[in-house]
PDB file of C-alpha atoms in Angstrom:
ATOM      1  CA  UNK A 170      36.525  12.122 -21.046  1.00 57.00           C
ATOM      2  CA  UNK A 171      35.763   8.542 -19.616  1.00 56.00           C
ATOM      3  CA  UNK A 172      33.818   9.779 -16.593  1.00 61.00           C
ATOM      4  CA  UNK A 173      31.944  12.158 -18.697  1.00 54.00           C
ATOM      5  CA  UNK A 174      31.186   9.100 -20.897  1.00 52.00           C
ATOM      6  CA  UNK A 175      30.331   7.089 -17.640  1.00 54.00           C
ATOM      7  CA  UNK A 176      27.899   9.782 -16.423  1.00 52.00           C
ATOM      8  CA  UNK A 177      26.683  10.044 -19.358  1.00 59.00           C
ATOM      9  CA  UNK A 178      25.447   6.224 -19.499  1.00 67.00           C
ATOM     10  CA  UNK A 179      23.842   6.053 -15.918  1.00 74.00           C
ATOM     11  CA  UNK A 180      21.743   8.965 -16.762  1.00 79.00           C
ATOM     12  CA  UNK A 181      20.476   7.149 -19.829  1.00 71.00           C
ATOM     13  CA  UNK A 182      19.907   4.347 -18.100  1.00 76.00           C
ATOM     14  CA  UNK A 183      17.708   6.204 -15.291  1.00 85.00           C
ATOM     15  CA  UNK A 184      16.246   7.530 -17.624  1.00 91.00           C
ATOM     16  CA  UNK A 185      15.223   4.604 -19.441  1.00 92.00           C
ATOM     17  CA  UNK A 186      14.525   2.877 -15.453  1.00 92.00           C
ATOM     18  CA  UNK A 187      12.344   5.919 -14.962  1.00 93.00           C
ATOM     19  CA  UNK A 188      10.370   5.801 -18.214  1.00 94.00           C
ATOM     20  CA  UNK A 189       9.870   2.137 -17.796  1.00 93.00           C
ATOM     21  CA  UNK A 190       8.144   2.395 -14.449  1.00 94.00           C
ATOM     22  CA  UNK A 191       6.187   5.344 -15.482  1.00 94.00           C
ATOM     23  CA  UNK A 192       5.108   3.017 -18.547  1.00 93.00           C
ATOM     24  CA  UNK A 193       4.256   0.480 -16.047  1.00 94.00           C
ATOM     25  CA  UNK A 194       2.228   2.556 -13.423  1.00 93.00           C
ATOM     26  CA  UNK A 195      -0.054   4.417 -16.155  1.00 93.00           C
ATOM     27  CA  UNK A 196      -0.766   0.337 -17.800  1.00 93.00           C
ATOM     28  CA  UNK A 197      -1.576  -1.126 -14.422  1.00 91.00           C
ATOM     29  CA  UNK A 198      -3.739   2.035 -13.765  1.00 90.00           C
ATOM     30  CA  UNK A 199      -5.937   1.262 -16.819  1.00 90.00           C
ATOM     31  CA  UNK A 200      -5.780  -2.270 -16.845  1.00 85.00           C
ATOM     32  CA  UNK A 201      -4.438  -4.256 -13.594  1.00 83.00           C
ATOM     33  CA  UNK A 202      -1.707  -6.486 -13.424  1.00 79.00           C
ATOM     34  CA  UNK A 203      -2.865  -8.985 -15.862  1.00 82.00           C
ATOM     35  CA  UNK A 204      -3.571  -6.433 -18.235  1.00 84.00           C
ATOM     36  CA  UNK A 205      -0.023  -5.115 -18.525  1.00 90.00           C
ATOM     37  CA  UNK A 206       2.156  -6.771 -21.468  1.00 91.00           C
ATOM     38  CA  UNK A 207       6.249  -6.403 -22.205  1.00 92.00           C
ATOM     39  CA  UNK A 208       5.002  -5.199 -25.893  1.00 92.00           C
ATOM     40  CA  UNK A 209       2.689  -2.433 -24.520  1.00 94.00           C
ATOM     41  CA  UNK A 210       5.516  -1.252 -21.990  1.00 94.00           C
ATOM     42  CA  UNK A 211       8.532  -0.929 -23.793  1.00 93.00           C
ATOM     43  CA  UNK A 212       6.685   0.485 -26.741  1.00 93.00           C
ATOM     44  CA  UNK A 213       4.474   2.966 -24.448  1.00 92.00           C
ATOM     45  CA  UNK A 214       8.679   3.908 -22.614  1.00 91.00           C
ATOM     46  CA  UNK A 215      10.477   4.192 -25.837  1.00 91.00           C
ATOM     47  CA  UNK A 216      12.356   1.285 -24.513  1.00 90.00           C
ATOM     48  CA  UNK A 217      13.377  -3.039 -25.362  1.00 90.00           C
ATOM     49  CA  UNK A 218      13.032  -5.663 -23.898  1.00 91.00           C
ATOM     50  CA  UNK A 219      16.593  -6.250 -23.235  1.00 92.00           C
ATOM     51  CA  UNK A 220      16.154  -2.568 -20.926  1.00 92.00           C
ATOM     52  CA  UNK A 221      13.413  -4.536 -18.428  1.00 93.00           C
ATOM     53  CA  UNK A 222      15.715  -7.433 -18.196  1.00 93.00           C
ATOM     54  CA  UNK A 223      18.662  -5.491 -17.395  1.00 93.00           C
ATOM     55  CA  UNK A 224      16.940  -3.115 -15.164  1.00 93.00           C
ATOM     56  CA  UNK A 225      14.185  -5.446 -13.283  1.00 93.00           C
ATOM     57  CA  UNK A 226      14.790  -8.881 -14.714  1.00 93.00           C
ATOM     58  CA  UNK A 227      11.277  -9.550 -16.254  1.00 93.00           C
ATOM     59  CA  UNK A 228       7.557  -8.352 -16.730  1.00 93.00           C
ATOM     60  CA  UNK A 229       7.003  -9.138 -13.274  1.00 93.00           C
ATOM     61  CA  UNK A 230       9.794  -7.874 -11.386  1.00 94.00           C
ATOM     62  CA  UNK A 231       8.961  -4.083 -13.408  1.00 94.00           C
ATOM     63  CA  UNK A 232       5.421  -4.401 -12.230  1.00 93.00           C
ATOM     64  CA  UNK A 233       6.651  -5.344  -8.774  1.00 94.00           C
ATOM     65  CA  UNK A 234       8.962  -2.469  -8.891  1.00 94.00           C
ATOM     66  CA  UNK A 235       6.476   0.097 -10.495  1.00 95.00           C
ATOM     67  CA  UNK A 236       3.948  -0.630  -7.838  1.00 95.00           C
ATOM     68  CA  UNK A 237       6.536  -0.318  -4.957  1.00 96.00           C
ATOM     69  CA  UNK A 238       7.569   2.802  -6.471  1.00 95.00           C
ATOM     70  CA  UNK A 239       3.906   4.331  -6.099  1.00 96.00           C
ATOM     71  CA  UNK A 240       4.385   3.322  -2.252  1.00 96.00           C
ATOM     72  CA  UNK A 241       7.699   5.133  -1.720  1.00 96.00           C
ATOM     73  CA  UNK A 242       5.859   8.276  -3.519  1.00 96.00           C
ATOM     74  CA  UNK A 243       3.454   7.984  -1.350  1.00 97.00           C
ATOM     75  CA  UNK A 244       5.276   7.700   2.220  1.00 97.00           C
ATOM     76  CA  UNK A 245       7.327  10.391   0.746  1.00 98.00           C
ATOM     77  CA  UNK A 246       4.488  12.795  -0.007  1.00 98.00           C
ATOM     78  CA  UNK A 247       3.197  12.086   3.582  1.00 98.00           C
ATOM     79  CA  UNK A 248       6.591  12.356   5.366  1.00 98.00           C
ATOM     80  CA  UNK A 249       6.357  15.982   4.148  1.00 98.00           C
ATOM     81  CA  UNK A 250       3.446  16.889   5.105  1.00 98.00           C
ATOM     82  CA  UNK A 251       4.112  15.224   8.601  1.00 98.00           C
ATOM     83  CA  UNK A 252       7.531  16.955   9.066  1.00 97.00           C
ATOM     84  CA  UNK A 253       6.404  20.640   9.632  1.00 97.00           C
ATOM     85  CA  UNK A 254       4.121  19.228  12.974  1.00 97.00           C
ATOM     86  CA  UNK A 255       5.152  18.976  16.659  1.00 93.00           C
ATOM     87  CA  UNK A 256       4.132  18.626  19.999  1.00 92.00           C
ATOM     88  CA  UNK A 257       2.053  21.689  19.488  1.00 96.00           C
ATOM     89  CA  UNK A 258      -0.271  20.294  16.736  1.00 98.00           C
ATOM     90  CA  UNK A 259      -3.481  19.676  16.905  1.00 97.00           C
ATOM     91  CA  UNK A 260      -4.642  15.713  16.610  1.00 97.00           C
ATOM     92  CA  UNK A 261      -6.569  17.503  13.476  1.00 98.00           C
ATOM     93  CA  UNK A 262      -3.668  18.561  12.007  1.00 98.00           C
ATOM     94  CA  UNK A 263      -1.661  15.715  12.296  1.00 98.00           C
ATOM     95  CA  UNK A 264      -5.098  13.855  10.679  1.00 98.00           C
ATOM     96  CA  UNK A 265      -5.166  16.152   7.796  1.00 98.00           C
ATOM     97  CA  UNK A 266      -1.453  16.013   7.203  1.00 98.00           C
ATOM     98  CA  UNK A 267      -1.399  12.426   7.518  1.00 98.00           C
ATOM     99  CA  UNK A 268      -4.148  11.552   4.855  1.00 98.00           C
ATOM    100  CA  UNK A 269      -3.143  14.457   2.315  1.00 98.00           C
ATOM    101  CA  UNK A 270      -1.625  12.134  -0.251  1.00 97.00           C
ATOM    102  CA  UNK A 271      -4.399   9.865  -0.571  1.00 97.00           C
ATOM    103  CA  UNK A 272      -6.434  13.107  -0.267  1.00 97.00           C
ATOM    104  CA  UNK A 273      -4.829  14.349  -3.297  1.00 96.00           C
ATOM    105  CA  UNK A 274      -5.290  10.654  -5.233  1.00 96.00           C
ATOM    106  CA  UNK A 275      -8.886  10.798  -4.672  1.00 96.00           C
ATOM    107  CA  UNK A 276      -9.502  14.657  -5.861  1.00 96.00           C
ATOM    108  CA  UNK A 277      -6.801  14.053  -8.790  1.00 95.00           C
ATOM    109  CA  UNK A 278      -9.460  10.321  -9.462  1.00 93.00           C
ATOM    110  CA  UNK A 279      -8.001   8.463 -12.974  1.00 92.00           C
ATOM    111  CA  UNK A 280      -5.002   7.871 -13.135  1.00 91.00           C
ATOM    112  CA  UNK A 281      -3.798   8.766  -9.689  1.00 93.00           C
ATOM    113  CA  UNK A 282      -6.616   6.934  -7.697  1.00 93.00           C
ATOM    114  CA  UNK A 283      -6.258   4.057  -9.854  1.00 93.00           C
ATOM    115  CA  UNK A 284      -2.379   3.721  -8.603  1.00 93.00           C
ATOM    116  CA  UNK A 285      -3.457   4.120  -5.244  1.00 94.00           C
ATOM    117  CA  UNK A 286      -5.873   1.556  -5.635  1.00 94.00           C
ATOM    118  CA  UNK A 287      -2.960  -1.095  -7.115  1.00 93.00           C
ATOM    119  CA  UNK A 288      -0.994  -0.377  -3.881  1.00 94.00           C
ATOM    120  CA  UNK A 289      -3.773  -0.778  -1.400  1.00 94.00           C
ATOM    121  CA  UNK A 290      -4.372  -4.261  -3.198  1.00 92.00           C
ATOM    122  CA  UNK A 291      -0.938  -5.303  -2.725  1.00 93.00           C
ATOM    123  CA  UNK A 292      -0.432  -4.664   0.266  1.00 92.00           C
ATOM    124  CA  UNK A 293      -3.359  -6.361   2.061  1.00 91.00           C
ATOM    125  CA  UNK A 294      -0.357  -9.325   1.623  1.00 91.00           C
ATOM    126  CA  UNK A 295       2.900  -7.125   1.222  1.00 91.00           C
ATOM    127  CA  UNK A 296       5.838  -8.987  -0.352  1.00 90.00           C
ATOM    128  CA  UNK A 297       9.217  -8.805   0.933  1.00 91.00           C
ATOM    129  CA  UNK A 298      10.824  -6.256  -1.285  1.00 91.00           C
ATOM    130  CA  UNK A 299       8.920  -3.764   1.005  1.00 94.00           C
ATOM    131  CA  UNK A 300      11.198  -4.008   3.689  1.00 95.00           C
ATOM    132  CA  UNK A 301      13.139  -1.426   1.767  1.00 95.00           C
ATOM    133  CA  UNK A 302      10.897   0.883   2.484  1.00 96.00           C
ATOM    134  CA  UNK A 303      10.855  -0.195   6.444  1.00 96.00           C
ATOM    135  CA  UNK A 304      12.408   3.201   7.128  1.00 97.00           C
ATOM    136  CA  UNK A 305      10.156   5.462   5.465  1.00 97.00           C
ATOM    137  CA  UNK A 306       7.528   3.235   7.234  1.00 96.00           C
ATOM    138  CA  UNK A 307       9.039   4.595  10.308  1.00 97.00           C
ATOM    139  CA  UNK A 308       9.417   7.650   9.959  1.00 97.00           C
ATOM    140  CA  UNK A 309       5.969   8.240   9.525  1.00 97.00           C
ATOM    141  CA  UNK A 310       5.318   6.822  12.481  1.00 96.00           C
ATOM    142  CA  UNK A 311       7.328   8.399  14.293  1.00 96.00           C
ATOM    143  CA  UNK A 312       6.183  11.563  12.989  1.00 97.00           C
ATOM    144  CA  UNK A 313       2.892  11.219  13.742  1.00 97.00           C
ATOM    145  CA  UNK A 314       3.762   9.792  17.576  1.00 97.00           C
ATOM    146  CA  UNK A 315       5.576  13.369  18.756  1.00 96.00           C
ATOM    147  CA  UNK A 316       2.193  14.344  17.925  1.00 98.00           C
ATOM    148  CA  UNK A 317       0.383  11.703  19.336  1.00 98.00           C
ATOM    149  CA  UNK A 318       2.343  11.666  22.354  1.00 97.00           C
ATOM    150  CA  UNK A 319       1.861  15.246  23.338  1.00 97.00           C
ATOM    151  CA  UNK A 320      -1.833  15.350  23.045  1.00 97.00           C
ATOM    152  CA  UNK A 321      -2.598  12.065  24.018  1.00 97.00           C
ATOM    153  CA  UNK A 322      -0.067  12.081  27.341  1.00 96.00           C
ATOM    154  CA  UNK A 323      -2.545   8.966  28.660  1.00 94.00           C
ATOM    155  CA  UNK A 324      -2.059   6.708  26.456  1.00 96.00           C
ATOM    156  CA  UNK A 325       1.145   4.162  25.894  1.00 96.00           C
ATOM    157  CA  UNK A 326       3.427   3.927  22.898  1.00 96.00           C
ATOM    158  CA  UNK A 327       2.284   0.625  21.837  1.00 96.00           C
ATOM    159  CA  UNK A 328      -1.673   1.667  21.613  1.00 96.00           C
ATOM    160  CA  UNK A 329      -0.831   5.266  19.711  1.00 97.00           C
ATOM    161  CA  UNK A 330       1.144   2.788  17.051  1.00 96.00           C
ATOM    162  CA  UNK A 331      -1.676   0.454  16.957  1.00 97.00           C
ATOM    163  CA  UNK A 332      -3.912   3.920  15.912  1.00 97.00           C
ATOM    164  CA  UNK A 333      -1.791   4.871  13.653  1.00 97.00           C
ATOM    165  CA  UNK A 334      -1.799   1.925  11.789  1.00 95.00           C
ATOM    166  CA  UNK A 335      -5.358   1.718  12.090  1.00 95.00           C
ATOM    167  CA  UNK A 336      -5.331   4.949  10.193  1.00 97.00           C
ATOM    168  CA  UNK A 337      -3.347   3.752   7.673  1.00 96.00           C
ATOM    169  CA  UNK A 338      -5.452   1.183   6.754  1.00 95.00           C
ATOM    170  CA  UNK A 339      -8.422   3.229   7.256  1.00 95.00           C
ATOM    171  CA  UNK A 340      -6.750   5.328   4.342  1.00 96.00           C
ATOM    172  CA  UNK A 341      -6.015   1.904   2.295  1.00 94.00           C
ATOM    173  CA  UNK A 342      -9.954   0.739   2.489  1.00 94.00           C
ATOM    174  CA  UNK A 343     -10.874   4.257   1.261  1.00 93.00           C
ATOM    175  CA  UNK A 344      -9.155   3.826  -1.794  1.00 93.00           C
ATOM    176  CA  UNK A 345     -10.766   0.407  -2.716  1.00 94.00           C
ATOM    177  CA  UNK A 346     -14.001   0.646  -1.083  1.00 93.00           C
ATOM    178  CA  UNK A 347     -17.044   2.367  -3.195  1.00 94.00           C
ATOM    179  CA  UNK A 348     -16.826   5.329  -1.217  1.00 92.00           C
ATOM    180  CA  UNK A 349     -13.855   6.159  -2.345  1.00 91.00           C
ATOM    181  CA  UNK A 350     -15.340   5.897  -5.895  1.00 91.00           C
ATOM    182  CA  UNK A 351     -17.835   8.292  -4.580  1.00 93.00           C
ATOM    183  CA  UNK A 352     -15.361  10.943  -3.240  1.00 93.00           C
ATOM    184  CA  UNK A 353     -13.217  10.858  -6.796  1.00 92.00           C
ATOM    185  CA  UNK A 354     -12.857  13.837  -8.460  1.00 91.00           C
ATOM    186  CA  UNK A 355     -14.552  15.760  -5.274  1.00 95.00           C
ATOM    187  CA  UNK A 356     -12.821  19.224  -4.634  1.00 96.00           C
ATOM    188  CA  UNK A 357      -9.567  18.503  -2.106  1.00 96.00           C
ATOM    189  CA  UNK A 358     -11.592  20.673   0.082  1.00 97.00           C
ATOM    190  CA  UNK A 359     -14.459  18.797   0.258  1.00 97.00           C
ATOM    191  CA  UNK A 360     -12.506  15.537   0.697  1.00 97.00           C
ATOM    192  CA  UNK A 361     -10.627  16.979   3.762  1.00 97.00           C
ATOM    193  CA  UNK A 362     -13.916  18.282   5.671  1.00 97.00           C
ATOM    194  CA  UNK A 363     -15.683  14.422   5.479  1.00 97.00           C
ATOM    195  CA  UNK A 364     -12.133  12.575   5.954  1.00 97.00           C
ATOM    196  CA  UNK A 365     -10.293  14.449   8.570  1.00 97.00           C
ATOM    197  CA  UNK A 366     -12.847  14.329  11.577  1.00 97.00           C
ATOM    198  CA  UNK A 367     -12.676  10.489  10.835  1.00 96.00           C
ATOM    199  CA  UNK A 368      -9.049   9.977  10.586  1.00 97.00           C
ATOM    200  CA  UNK A 369      -8.842  12.385  14.052  1.00 97.00           C
ATOM    201  CA  UNK A 370     -11.621   9.939  15.552  1.00 96.00           C
ATOM    202  CA  UNK A 371      -8.775   7.232  15.022  1.00 96.00           C
ATOM    203  CA  UNK A 372      -6.242   8.975  16.330  1.00 97.00           C
ATOM    204  CA  UNK A 373      -8.039  10.006  19.264  1.00 95.00           C
ATOM    205  CA  UNK A 374      -9.419   6.812  20.447  1.00 87.00           C
ATOM    206  CA  UNK A 375     -12.922   6.443  22.731  1.00 77.00           C
ATOM    207  CA  UNK A 376     -12.052   7.025  26.581  1.00 62.00           C
ATOM    208  CA  UNK A 377     -13.128   3.761  28.449  1.00 54.00           C
ATOM    209  CA  UNK A 378     -14.309   3.300  32.035  1.00 47.00           C
ATOM    210  CA  UNK A 379     -12.963   0.644  34.093  1.00 43.00           C
TER     211      UNK A 379
END
């Protein structure tokens, strides 16, 4: 009985925590970090102020955790898209998989794109807490390198890592730039057709002469 009660409390706590994160992301998407209030977060989540203090310490801690949660979801989606690729995959297939989470955010527009913009802004000077996601960043990078090293054997690993980081930066910029707004709510197929060659180019690079 005690075990069942403890499990029930943990599940209730998880639901409350998840509800607070979702409510905060929705408000961040609508108004930005300066427009989020504790009263609205708790009202939208059906929670109380003590739950915010218990799970996150403060409103700032909740906002930081919500943005980090959105980034983790993005990385999980990217890792899932990259997982089926291997040495026989093409650079175009790599580019399409690498960009897929951002493509879907652009196509969705609205709240999804606004959340990605918030993540991209914070990512310009990432907080120390993002170090928790180092393993997921590394997994995404290694999945990309698996394809890159097979397609570009003449390029050394440090340069391929640099190109992967550039491709990630390009996608972040796209979320923030006016062209991202122009693409918002376009069909997925249209965005993929426009974006895949650009990301492929970032991975492929340009041969230099001695």
